[in-house]
Short mmCIF file of C-alpha atoms and ligand atoms in Angstrom, two decimals:
data_model
loop_
_atom_site.label_atom_id
_atom_site.label_comp_id
_atom_site.label_asym_id
_atom_site.label_seq_id
_atom_site.Cartn_x
_atom_site.Cartn_y
_atom_site.Cartn_z
CA MET M 1 -97.82 -172.31 15.49
CA PRO M 2 -101.68 -171.46 14.46
CA THR M 3 -102.43 -172.60 10.94
CA GLY M 4 -105.42 -171.43 8.74
CA ASN M 5 -105.90 -169.50 5.75
CA ILE M 6 -107.45 -166.20 6.25
CA LEU M 7 -109.55 -164.02 3.67
CA VAL M 8 -109.34 -160.10 4.43
CA ALA M 9 -111.44 -157.77 2.49
CA ASP M 10 -111.12 -153.73 3.13
CA ASP M 11 -111.18 -150.89 0.51
CA ASP M 12 -108.41 -149.28 2.45
CA ALA M 13 -105.14 -150.77 1.37
CA ALA M 14 -103.31 -149.27 4.70
CA ILE M 15 -105.67 -151.82 6.58
CA ARG M 16 -105.01 -154.44 4.22
CA THR M 17 -101.16 -154.10 4.79
CA VAL M 18 -101.44 -153.77 8.68
CA LEU M 19 -103.64 -157.10 8.66
CA ASN M 20 -101.73 -158.85 6.40
CA GLN M 21 -98.51 -158.48 8.32
CA ALA M 22 -100.04 -159.06 11.56
CA LEU M 23 -101.78 -162.47 10.62
CA ALA M 24 -98.74 -163.46 8.78
CA ARG M 25 -96.41 -162.84 11.88
CA ALA M 26 -99.07 -164.91 13.67
CA GLY M 27 -98.83 -167.79 11.26
CA TYR M 28 -101.69 -167.71 8.91
CA GLU M 29 -101.87 -167.43 5.51
CA VAL M 30 -103.44 -164.38 4.12
CA ARG M 31 -105.30 -163.15 1.08
CA THR M 32 -106.46 -159.71 0.69
CA THR M 33 -108.96 -157.91 -1.49
CA GLY M 34 -110.46 -154.24 -1.69
CA GLN M 35 -113.64 -155.91 -3.43
CA ALA M 36 -116.74 -157.41 -2.12
CA ALA M 37 -117.00 -159.32 -5.31
CA THR M 38 -113.96 -160.96 -5.04
CA LEU M 39 -114.31 -161.93 -1.39
CA TRP M 40 -117.88 -163.52 -2.26
CA THR M 41 -115.94 -165.36 -5.54
CA TRP M 42 -113.11 -166.72 -2.87
CA ALA M 43 -115.97 -167.82 -0.22
CA ALA M 44 -118.00 -169.25 -2.76
CA GLN M 45 -115.14 -171.47 -4.21
CA GLY M 46 -114.21 -172.77 -0.78
CA LEU M 47 -111.22 -170.72 -0.17
CA GLY M 48 -110.12 -169.60 3.32
CA ASP M 49 -110.92 -170.74 6.94
CA LEU M 50 -111.91 -167.28 8.31
CA ILE M 51 -112.98 -163.97 6.78
CA ILE M 52 -112.37 -160.46 8.09
CA THR M 53 -114.34 -158.28 6.22
CA ASP M 54 -114.99 -154.13 6.46
CA VAL M 55 -118.83 -153.15 5.81
CA VAL M 56 -118.82 -150.77 3.10
CA MET M 57 -116.77 -151.59 0.26
CA PRO M 58 -117.11 -149.63 -3.26
CA ASP M 59 -118.76 -152.57 -4.97
CA GLY M 60 -121.04 -153.84 -2.29
CA ASN M 61 -121.91 -154.06 1.19
CA ALA M 62 -120.64 -156.53 3.47
CA PHE M 63 -123.91 -157.05 5.47
CA ASP M 64 -125.53 -157.86 1.96
CA LEU M 65 -122.76 -160.62 1.36
CA LEU M 66 -122.94 -162.07 5.12
CA PRO M 67 -126.27 -164.25 4.57
CA ARG M 68 -125.00 -165.13 0.98
CA ILE M 69 -121.66 -166.42 2.46
CA LYS M 70 -123.65 -168.00 5.46
CA ARG M 71 -125.61 -170.03 3.19
CA VAL M 72 -122.98 -171.69 1.37
CA ARG M 73 -120.31 -171.78 4.17
CA PRO M 74 -122.22 -171.74 7.36
CA GLU M 75 -119.36 -172.91 9.27
CA LEU M 76 -117.09 -170.37 8.10
CA PRO M 77 -116.39 -167.78 11.11
CA ILE M 78 -116.77 -163.90 9.61
CA ILE M 79 -115.16 -161.13 11.63
CA VAL M 80 -116.76 -157.81 10.61
CA MET M 81 -114.97 -154.65 11.49
CA SER M 82 -116.44 -151.16 10.88
CA ALA M 83 -115.87 -147.57 11.43
CA GLN M 84 -119.36 -146.83 11.53
CA ASN M 85 -119.53 -147.67 15.19
CA THR M 86 -123.21 -147.31 15.85
CA PHE M 87 -125.23 -149.78 17.88
CA MET M 88 -127.08 -151.00 14.76
CA THR M 89 -123.89 -151.93 13.20
CA ALA M 90 -123.01 -154.09 15.99
CA ILE M 91 -126.51 -155.76 15.82
CA LYS M 92 -126.82 -156.12 12.31
CA ALA M 93 -123.33 -157.71 12.30
CA SER M 94 -124.76 -160.39 14.71
CA GLU M 95 -128.02 -160.84 13.37
CA ARG M 96 -126.20 -161.59 9.66
CA GLY M 97 -124.07 -164.49 11.53
CA ALA M 98 -120.81 -162.48 12.06
CA TYR M 99 -118.61 -164.33 14.60
CA GLU M 100 -117.53 -160.88 16.13
CA TYR M 101 -118.14 -157.42 15.53
CA LEU M 102 -114.85 -155.13 16.03
CA PRO M 103 -115.18 -151.20 16.00
CA LYS M 104 -112.46 -149.55 14.03
CA PRO M 105 -109.77 -148.51 15.18
CA PHE M 106 -109.11 -151.89 16.98
CA ASP M 107 -106.11 -153.38 18.70
CA LEU M 108 -104.43 -155.84 16.51
CA LYS M 109 -103.46 -158.27 19.18
CA GLU M 110 -107.10 -158.42 19.93
CA LEU M 111 -107.87 -159.15 16.45
CA VAL M 112 -105.05 -161.95 16.19
CA ALA M 113 -106.61 -163.42 19.71
CA ILE M 114 -110.27 -163.40 18.07
CA VAL M 115 -108.99 -165.03 15.25
CA GLY M 116 -107.16 -167.58 16.99
CA ARG M 117 -110.41 -168.24 19.36
CA ALA M 118 -112.76 -168.62 15.97
CA LEU M 119 -110.45 -171.11 14.31
CA SER M 120 -110.13 -173.37 17.27
CA ARG M 121 -113.80 -173.25 18.44
CA PRO M 122 -115.85 -176.55 17.92
CA ARG M 123 -117.71 -176.75 14.60
CA GLY M 124 -120.98 -175.75 14.44
CA GLU M 125 -120.85 -172.88 16.95
CA GLY M 126 -120.90 -169.38 15.56
CA ALA M 127 -123.16 -169.70 12.93
CA ARG M 128 -125.73 -168.06 14.50
CA SER M 129 -127.64 -166.04 11.76
CA HIS M 130 -131.23 -165.23 12.82
CA ALA M 131 -133.51 -162.94 10.81
CA ALA M 132 -134.90 -160.05 12.72
CA GLU M 133 -136.00 -156.53 11.33
CA PRO M 134 -133.59 -154.04 12.27
CA ASP M 135 -135.96 -151.39 13.66
CA ASP M 136 -133.72 -148.59 14.79
CA ILE M 137 -133.50 -148.61 18.66
CA PRO M 138 -132.17 -145.27 19.46
CA LEU M 139 -129.29 -146.43 21.47
CA ILE M 140 -127.16 -143.47 20.47
CA GLY M 141 -123.18 -142.85 21.06
CA ARG M 142 -120.20 -144.04 19.62
CA SER M 143 -117.62 -143.52 22.38
CA PRO M 144 -115.21 -146.50 23.08
CA ALA M 145 -117.00 -147.03 26.25
CA MET M 146 -120.19 -147.60 24.42
CA GLN M 147 -118.94 -149.62 21.86
CA ASP M 148 -118.02 -151.97 24.91
CA VAL M 149 -121.80 -152.11 25.77
CA TYR M 150 -122.87 -152.78 21.77
CA ARG M 151 -120.17 -155.60 21.41
CA ALA M 152 -121.60 -157.16 24.62
CA LEU M 153 -125.13 -156.57 23.66
CA ALA M 154 -124.33 -158.01 19.86
CA ARG M 155 -122.70 -161.21 21.59
CA LEU M 156 -125.95 -161.70 23.68
CA MET M 157 -128.47 -161.57 21.07
CA PRO M 158 -128.67 -164.97 20.15
CA ILE M 159 -128.26 -166.11 23.89
CA ASP M 160 -130.75 -166.24 26.67
CA LEU M 161 -128.85 -165.47 29.88
CA THR M 162 -129.90 -163.32 32.69
CA VAL M 163 -128.36 -160.11 32.44
CA MET M 164 -127.53 -157.47 35.42
CA ILE M 165 -126.95 -154.04 33.98
CA ASN M 166 -125.09 -151.69 36.55
CA GLY M 167 -125.40 -148.04 35.94
CA GLU M 168 -126.19 -144.54 37.44
CA SER M 169 -129.71 -143.26 36.98
CA GLY M 170 -130.40 -142.07 33.70
CA THR M 171 -127.74 -143.90 31.88
CA GLY M 172 -129.95 -145.90 29.69
CA LYS M 173 -130.49 -149.29 31.63
CA GLU M 174 -133.93 -149.56 30.66
CA LEU M 175 -133.17 -148.78 26.74
CA VAL M 176 -130.76 -151.61 27.04
CA ALA M 177 -132.97 -154.00 28.87
CA ARG M 178 -135.28 -153.24 26.06
CA ALA M 179 -132.72 -153.87 23.14
CA LEU M 180 -131.70 -157.12 24.88
CA HIS M 181 -135.51 -158.25 24.09
CA ASP M 182 -136.25 -156.43 20.98
CA TYR M 183 -133.18 -158.26 19.14
CA GLY M 184 -133.23 -161.20 21.51
CA LYS M 185 -135.03 -164.69 20.88
CA ARG M 186 -137.90 -163.48 22.74
CA LYS M 187 -138.65 -160.68 20.73
CA ASN M 188 -142.18 -162.08 20.09
CA GLY M 189 -142.99 -162.30 23.65
CA PRO M 190 -143.85 -159.65 25.98
CA PHE M 191 -141.60 -157.22 27.75
CA VAL M 192 -142.81 -156.38 30.99
CA ALA M 193 -140.74 -153.73 33.28
CA ILE M 194 -141.40 -153.44 36.97
CA ASN M 195 -139.45 -150.91 39.27
CA MET M 196 -138.69 -152.07 42.86
CA ALA M 197 -138.11 -148.41 43.95
CA ALA M 198 -142.01 -147.64 42.79
CA ILE M 199 -144.08 -150.02 44.51
CA PRO M 200 -144.50 -149.97 48.13
CA LYS M 201 -142.13 -152.77 49.89
CA ASP M 202 -145.45 -154.89 51.13
CA LEU M 203 -147.01 -155.47 47.70
CA ILE M 204 -143.97 -156.39 45.78
CA GLU M 205 -144.37 -159.78 46.08
CA SER M 206 -147.97 -159.82 45.03
CA GLU M 207 -146.84 -157.51 42.33
CA LEU M 208 -144.23 -160.08 40.92
CA PHE M 209 -145.96 -163.23 41.75
CA GLY M 210 -149.40 -162.17 41.74
CA HIS M 211 -152.24 -163.24 44.48
CA GLU M 212 -155.08 -165.30 45.19
CA LYS M 213 -158.68 -163.63 46.33
CA GLY M 214 -158.50 -163.16 49.97
CA ALA M 215 -154.90 -163.54 50.36
CA PHE M 216 -154.51 -160.05 52.60
CA THR M 217 -156.64 -157.28 53.35
CA GLY M 218 -157.96 -155.49 50.16
CA ALA M 219 -157.03 -158.42 47.70
CA LEU M 220 -160.81 -158.58 46.43
CA THR M 221 -160.03 -160.57 43.25
CA ARG M 222 -157.21 -163.04 41.94
CA SER M 223 -154.68 -160.97 40.24
CA SER M 224 -151.78 -161.93 38.03
CA GLY M 225 -148.25 -160.99 38.88
CA ARG M 226 -145.48 -159.39 36.56
CA PHE M 227 -143.88 -163.09 36.00
CA GLU M 228 -147.23 -164.51 34.63
CA GLN M 229 -147.56 -161.22 32.35
CA ALA M 230 -143.88 -161.83 31.07
CA GLU M 231 -144.19 -165.51 30.43
CA GLY M 232 -142.26 -166.30 27.19
CA GLY M 233 -140.93 -163.10 27.28
CA THR M 234 -138.51 -160.73 29.30
CA LEU M 235 -139.15 -159.56 32.97
CA PHE M 236 -137.13 -156.23 33.76
CA LEU M 237 -136.21 -155.77 37.39
CA ASP M 238 -135.26 -152.37 37.57
CA GLU M 239 -133.63 -151.03 40.99
CA ILE M 240 -133.46 -154.79 42.11
CA GLY M 241 -131.14 -153.39 45.11
CA ASP M 242 -134.37 -151.92 46.49
CA MET M 243 -136.16 -155.38 46.54
CA PRO M 244 -137.28 -156.37 50.21
CA MET M 245 -135.45 -159.35 51.75
CA GLU M 246 -138.73 -161.51 51.52
CA ALA M 247 -139.33 -160.95 48.13
CA GLN M 248 -135.53 -161.77 47.19
CA THR M 249 -135.98 -165.11 48.82
CA ARG M 250 -138.84 -165.64 46.81
CA LEU M 251 -137.28 -164.84 43.52
CA LEU M 252 -134.29 -166.86 44.17
CA ARG M 253 -136.56 -170.05 44.83
CA VAL M 254 -138.08 -169.03 41.10
CA LEU M 255 -134.82 -168.57 39.47
CA GLN M 256 -133.47 -172.12 41.29
CA GLN M 257 -136.52 -173.97 40.80
CA GLY M 258 -138.34 -172.30 37.65
CA GLU M 259 -141.85 -172.22 39.54
CA TYR M 260 -143.39 -169.90 42.06
CA THR M 261 -146.44 -169.77 43.89
CA THR M 262 -148.95 -166.77 44.05
CA VAL M 263 -149.21 -164.93 47.47
CA GLY M 264 -151.87 -166.94 49.16
CA GLY M 265 -151.80 -169.73 46.62
CA ARG M 266 -150.41 -173.44 47.02
CA THR M 267 -150.15 -174.81 43.23
CA PRO M 268 -146.39 -174.20 41.70
CA ILE M 269 -146.43 -172.50 38.29
CA LYS M 270 -144.01 -173.05 35.97
CA THR M 271 -142.52 -170.08 34.16
CA ASN M 272 -140.50 -169.36 31.41
CA VAL M 273 -139.25 -165.70 31.74
CA ARG M 274 -136.00 -164.15 31.02
CA ILE M 275 -134.82 -162.06 33.68
CA VAL M 276 -132.89 -158.95 32.87
CA ALA M 277 -132.08 -156.70 36.47
CA ALA M 278 -130.72 -153.52 36.57
CA THR M 279 -129.14 -151.34 39.45
CA ASN M 280 -127.56 -148.02 40.16
CA LYS M 281 -126.05 -149.22 43.56
CA ASP M 282 -122.68 -151.29 44.03
CA LEU M 283 -124.80 -154.49 45.37
CA ARG M 284 -121.57 -155.82 46.79
CA ILE M 285 -121.68 -153.05 49.46
CA SER M 286 -125.60 -153.99 49.91
CA ILE M 287 -124.50 -157.36 50.47
CA ALA M 288 -121.77 -156.41 52.93
CA GLN M 289 -124.78 -154.37 54.79
CA GLY M 290 -126.85 -157.35 54.87
CA LEU M 291 -129.58 -155.67 52.51
CA PHE M 292 -128.97 -157.93 49.65
CA ARG M 293 -128.80 -161.75 49.26
CA GLU M 294 -125.30 -162.49 47.90
CA ASP M 295 -126.60 -166.15 46.17
CA LEU M 296 -129.45 -163.91 44.43
CA PHE M 297 -126.57 -161.70 43.34
CA PHE M 298 -124.66 -164.54 41.57
CA ARG M 299 -127.60 -165.82 40.19
CA LEU M 300 -128.67 -162.58 38.57
CA ASN M 301 -124.96 -161.33 37.62
CA VAL M 302 -124.27 -164.18 35.02
CA VAL M 303 -123.73 -161.54 32.39
CA PRO M 304 -122.95 -158.14 33.91
CA ILE M 305 -123.04 -154.95 31.84
CA ARG M 306 -121.60 -151.51 32.95
CA LEU M 307 -123.39 -148.61 31.53
CA PRO M 308 -120.82 -145.59 31.95
CA PRO M 309 -122.06 -142.37 33.26
CA LEU M 310 -122.21 -139.57 30.58
CA ARG M 311 -119.26 -137.77 32.17
CA GLU M 312 -116.99 -140.72 31.11
CA ARG M 313 -118.31 -140.43 27.71
CA VAL M 314 -118.75 -136.86 26.75
CA GLU M 315 -117.69 -137.08 23.18
CA ASP M 316 -121.10 -138.79 22.84
CA ILE M 317 -123.13 -135.54 24.21
CA PRO M 318 -122.95 -133.91 20.22
CA ASP M 319 -124.92 -136.93 19.04
CA LEU M 320 -127.39 -137.44 21.75
CA ALA M 321 -128.12 -133.39 21.78
CA ARG M 322 -128.65 -133.85 17.98
CA HIS M 323 -130.87 -137.09 18.60
CA PHE M 324 -133.06 -135.28 21.26
CA PHE M 325 -133.37 -132.10 19.22
CA GLY M 326 -134.47 -134.34 16.45
CA LEU M 327 -137.15 -136.01 18.49
CA VAL M 328 -138.60 -133.03 19.92
CA GLU M 329 -138.76 -131.55 16.58
CA LYS M 330 -141.07 -134.47 15.49
CA GLU M 331 -143.38 -133.36 18.42
CA GLY M 332 -143.42 -129.97 17.20
CA LEU M 333 -140.79 -127.81 18.69
CA PRO M 334 -138.25 -125.95 16.44
CA ARG M 335 -134.93 -127.64 16.21
CA LYS M 336 -131.99 -125.47 17.52
CA GLN M 337 -128.15 -125.38 16.72
CA ILE M 338 -125.81 -125.64 19.75
CA ASP M 339 -122.71 -123.56 19.26
CA SER M 340 -119.17 -124.73 19.83
CA GLU M 341 -118.77 -122.96 22.99
CA ALA M 342 -121.87 -124.41 24.39
CA MET M 343 -120.99 -127.75 23.52
CA ASP M 344 -117.91 -127.08 25.61
CA VAL M 345 -120.09 -126.22 28.60
CA MET M 346 -121.73 -129.36 28.23
CA ARG M 347 -118.81 -130.98 27.97
CA ARG M 348 -117.49 -129.91 31.13
CA TYR M 349 -120.50 -130.43 33.20
CA ARG M 350 -121.08 -133.56 35.39
CA TRP M 351 -124.23 -134.57 34.34
CA PRO M 352 -125.13 -136.30 37.39
CA GLY M 353 -128.69 -137.18 35.69
CA ASN M 354 -126.88 -138.62 32.61
CA VAL M 355 -128.31 -139.16 29.56
CA ARG M 356 -131.86 -138.24 31.06
CA GLU M 357 -130.66 -134.87 32.31
CA LEU M 358 -129.41 -134.11 28.67
CA GLU M 359 -132.75 -135.44 27.01
CA ASN M 360 -134.47 -132.59 29.57
CA LEU M 361 -132.21 -129.77 29.04
CA VAL M 362 -132.67 -130.44 25.11
CA ARG M 363 -136.43 -130.18 25.65
CA ARG M 364 -135.94 -127.04 27.76
CA LEU M 365 -133.76 -125.33 25.35
CA ALA M 366 -136.33 -126.01 22.49
CA ALA M 367 -139.34 -124.99 24.54
CA LEU M 368 -138.12 -122.27 26.24
CA TYR M 369 -135.65 -119.86 24.04
CA PRO M 370 -136.38 -118.54 20.68
CA GLN M 371 -133.34 -117.87 18.93
CA GLU M 372 -131.94 -120.67 16.82
CA THR M 373 -128.47 -120.98 18.07
CA ILE M 374 -127.99 -121.95 21.67
CA THR M 375 -124.86 -120.35 23.23
CA ALA M 376 -122.69 -121.04 26.26
CA PRO M 377 -124.58 -118.51 28.52
CA ILE M 378 -127.99 -120.28 27.83
CA VAL M 379 -126.68 -123.52 28.80
CA GLU M 380 -124.94 -122.34 31.93
CA ALA M 381 -127.91 -120.68 33.15
CA GLU M 382 -130.07 -123.82 32.20
CA LEU M 383 -127.48 -126.03 33.87
CA GLN M 384 -127.34 -124.03 37.00
CA PRO M 385 -129.60 -125.68 39.57
CA ALA M 386 -131.62 -123.83 41.90
CA THR M 387 -129.63 -124.10 45.08
CA SER M 388 -126.72 -122.45 43.36
CA ASN M 389 -124.70 -125.62 43.16
CA THR M 390 -123.29 -126.02 40.07
CA GLY M 391 -122.66 -129.81 38.98
CA PHE M 392 -119.58 -128.77 36.98
CA ALA M 393 -116.51 -130.89 37.38
CA GLY M 394 -114.33 -129.60 40.30
CA ASN M 395 -117.08 -128.35 42.02
CA ALA M 396 -117.86 -131.24 44.34
CA GLY M 397 -119.53 -130.15 47.55
CA PRO M 398 -123.11 -128.58 47.17
CA GLU M 399 -123.73 -130.92 43.77
CA ARG M 400 -124.30 -133.86 46.03
CA ALA M 401 -127.05 -132.10 47.78
CA GLU M 402 -129.05 -131.37 44.73
CA THR M 403 -128.44 -134.61 43.11
CA LEU M 404 -129.86 -136.23 46.42
CA SER M 405 -133.08 -133.95 46.52
CA GLY M 406 -133.50 -134.43 42.61
CA SER M 407 -133.13 -138.21 42.85
CA VAL M 408 -135.61 -138.10 46.03
CA GLU M 409 -138.08 -136.31 43.79
CA ARG M 410 -137.60 -138.54 40.80
CA HIS M 411 -138.25 -141.36 43.01
CA LEU M 412 -141.20 -139.75 44.58
CA ASN M 413 -142.72 -139.34 41.08
CA GLN M 414 -142.18 -142.80 40.02
CA TYR M 415 -143.88 -143.82 43.26
CA PHE M 416 -146.79 -141.87 42.48
CA GLY M 417 -146.52 -142.72 38.87
CA GLY M 418 -147.10 -146.43 39.80
CA PHE M 419 -150.37 -145.97 40.93
CA GLY M 420 -151.74 -144.56 37.74
CA GLU M 421 -154.85 -142.72 37.79
CA ASN M 422 -155.24 -143.51 41.58
CA ILE M 423 -153.70 -142.22 44.54
CA PRO M 424 -151.30 -144.35 46.91
CA PRO M 425 -152.89 -145.47 50.35
CA PRO M 426 -153.24 -143.17 53.25
CA GLY M 427 -150.40 -142.85 55.64
CA LEU M 428 -148.29 -142.00 53.04
CA TYR M 429 -145.65 -139.55 55.59
CA HIS M 430 -144.67 -142.10 57.66
CA ARG M 431 -144.41 -144.84 55.56
CA ILE M 432 -141.97 -142.87 53.10
CA LEU M 433 -139.82 -141.84 56.51
CA ARG M 434 -139.68 -145.15 57.40
CA GLU M 435 -138.71 -146.29 53.83
CA VAL M 436 -136.00 -143.68 53.67
CA GLU M 437 -134.44 -144.75 57.24
CA PRO M 438 -132.89 -147.95 56.53
CA PRO M 439 -130.91 -146.90 53.51
CA LEU M 440 -129.84 -143.72 55.22
CA ILE M 441 -128.41 -145.59 58.10
CA ALA M 442 -127.01 -148.09 55.61
CA ALA M 443 -125.27 -145.21 53.69
CA ALA M 444 -124.14 -143.71 56.74
CA LEU M 445 -122.45 -147.03 58.03
CA ALA M 446 -121.05 -147.71 54.52
CA ALA M 447 -119.20 -144.24 54.53
CA THR M 448 -117.58 -144.82 57.76
CA ARG M 449 -116.87 -148.55 57.09
CA GLY M 450 -119.41 -149.64 59.58
CA ASN M 451 -118.12 -147.70 62.51
CA GLN M 452 -121.04 -147.08 64.58
CA ILE M 453 -119.66 -144.10 66.50
CA ARG M 454 -118.78 -142.13 63.87
CA ALA M 455 -121.96 -143.17 61.44
CA ALA M 456 -123.94 -141.87 64.62
CA GLU M 457 -121.96 -138.45 64.54
CA LEU M 458 -122.44 -138.27 61.05
CA LEU M 459 -126.26 -138.73 61.23
CA GLY M 460 -126.45 -136.64 64.15
CA LEU M 461 -127.86 -139.06 65.94
CA ASN M 462 -126.97 -140.61 69.96
CA ARG M 463 -124.98 -143.57 69.18
CA ASN M 464 -127.52 -145.59 71.52
CA THR M 465 -130.29 -144.41 69.26
CA LEU M 466 -128.31 -145.66 66.03
CA ARG M 467 -127.85 -148.96 67.82
CA LYS M 468 -131.23 -149.29 68.72
CA LYS M 469 -132.30 -148.44 65.21
CA ILE M 470 -129.84 -151.09 63.74
CA ARG M 471 -131.45 -153.50 66.02
CA GLU M 472 -134.84 -152.75 65.46
CA LEU M 473 -134.26 -152.70 61.86
CA ASP M 474 -132.33 -155.87 61.82
CA MET M 475 -129.41 -154.91 59.93
CA GLN M 476 -126.21 -156.60 59.77
CA VAL M 477 -123.10 -154.34 60.02
CA VAL M 478 -120.03 -155.39 58.83
CA ARG M 479 -116.97 -153.34 59.60
CA SER M 480 -114.37 -153.31 57.10
CA PRO M 481 -110.52 -152.02 57.73
CA ARG M 482 -109.23 -149.11 55.95
N1 ATP G 501 -127.46 -144.16 24.79
C1 ATP G 501 -128.82 -143.57 24.54
N2 ATP G 501 -129.21 -142.84 23.46
C2 ATP G 501 -130.57 -142.44 23.38
N3 ATP G 501 -131.25 -142.19 24.34
C3 ATP G 501 -130.84 -142.72 25.42
C4 ATP G 501 -129.31 -143.47 25.81
N4 ATP G 501 -129.81 -143.50 27.17
C5 ATP G 501 -130.41 -143.02 27.80
N5 ATP G 501 -131.23 -142.43 26.90
C6 ATP G 501 -132.46 -141.84 27.01
O1 ATP G 501 -132.47 -141.42 28.43
C7 ATP G 501 -133.70 -141.45 29.27
C8 ATP G 501 -133.39 -142.12 30.44
O2 ATP G 501 -132.68 -143.94 29.83
P1 ATP G 501 -133.34 -144.97 30.82
O3 ATP G 501 -134.72 -144.97 31.55
O4 ATP G 501 -133.21 -146.34 30.17
O5 ATP G 501 -132.23 -144.80 32.00
P2 ATP G 501 -132.02 -145.69 33.12
O6 ATP G 501 -130.75 -146.06 33.73
O7 ATP G 501 -133.09 -147.18 33.27
O8 ATP G 501 -132.42 -144.85 34.35
P3 ATP G 501 -133.26 -144.97 36.01
O9 ATP G 501 -131.89 -145.86 36.68
O10 ATP G 501 -133.60 -143.72 36.39
O11 ATP G 501 -134.34 -145.82 35.81
C9 ATP G 501 -134.83 -142.34 28.39
O12 ATP G 501 -135.63 -141.66 27.69
C10 ATP G 501 -133.63 -143.08 27.42
O13 ATP G 501 -134.29 -143.15 26.11
#
């Protein structure tokens, strides 16, 4: 039977009763109060082995109280519960030194388990208060799916582990990477982002590690790489699944040895960079196809965070839409209302481009429509892509084609964008087609579980042609049973 004395503070009497019963049943002694002041008195008197507290109480706010309690009782674990459920609540709880943050409503069993863990942890752990100025980072959404993300982020704030963010395009992977940096230990260092899909494959290594003068044709001067630029800070490796094999090998070595050499250089350079990687692919499939190194995957996937697609958290759509209307208003466009039928249309839509697509929709609505209230027919018309495919739930088929062409266009824009004011080197047509071929073949093989005959049919290629291409591209085909 566990033992310990628990102080519970919540202005809701029903919650006090429920917690009292559950914790007493688990073997703890419990004291409850609805007042922040009483909680403070108890804590200052040295009572209690653990605190469970609500944030907003009639006579004070737990976030103001936490640092005071931490000062006099640094070892006392404090669990914060809140119904506000925003990203900032989770972050503030972590910053003010909370042991754990629980969005309401929560599962009592989980709470009792957390209490058990907190009371059995070695002393000295968990007193992780660290000051930060909570500049509002706009991670919007209070859905249970996003709560899980916020809690993971809050736990990660004081730790410097490598993180792998997985999520469809436009789900907010870069935003999460920035939040990890801005609220983490390295917030005073640089945040450097590099998108593997936006850089020509043969330039990736020199982009990452820099190159010496004359390392290759066109290397007229020495150039620093992103690792050097990110020294002391965070390096965000976006679309890591698109990293070519040789660069993967080099990156793995850096992660293992903590040092690298520039392209064409010999002297090892020590590096102190926190890696946050992101992908919209299932890297396990890429590993099975021989396109991604398994050992690198394990090095990067230390803490995985999955960002749910928007269609799995439609309850976030109203908040997100309001947030984006607020943003466009700041840019000088008129603010609009969305009526409830229009909102229903948005909830039913599949959002293949996720939050980015919603943001773009809001921009179009603000810019193109004079009326103050946006109605269902307007949203339906705007969500109707040019190819007559609807993208609404239950209307699978052609939607995929639209998503694909949309995504190719986005990648091309990113690619061009990567050159800033300049244009890419000549030979673009064949280079792009060469880039498209391996992932297309890999996708066909994945879809047919490595069956080359069916993959050839799917692609509309002669099977010997496909075999030849697989050999030329040095692809490993893994056949998996049904
Ligand atoms: N939860 C969120 N709250 C507010 N804005 C968001 C949220 N998620 C995404 N966004 C916004 O949506 C856009 C796309 O987000 P972001 O670039 O982070 O997505 P991504 O997953 O990295 O996309 P890609 O894989 O295409 O690079 C950005 O403008 C971002 O600010």
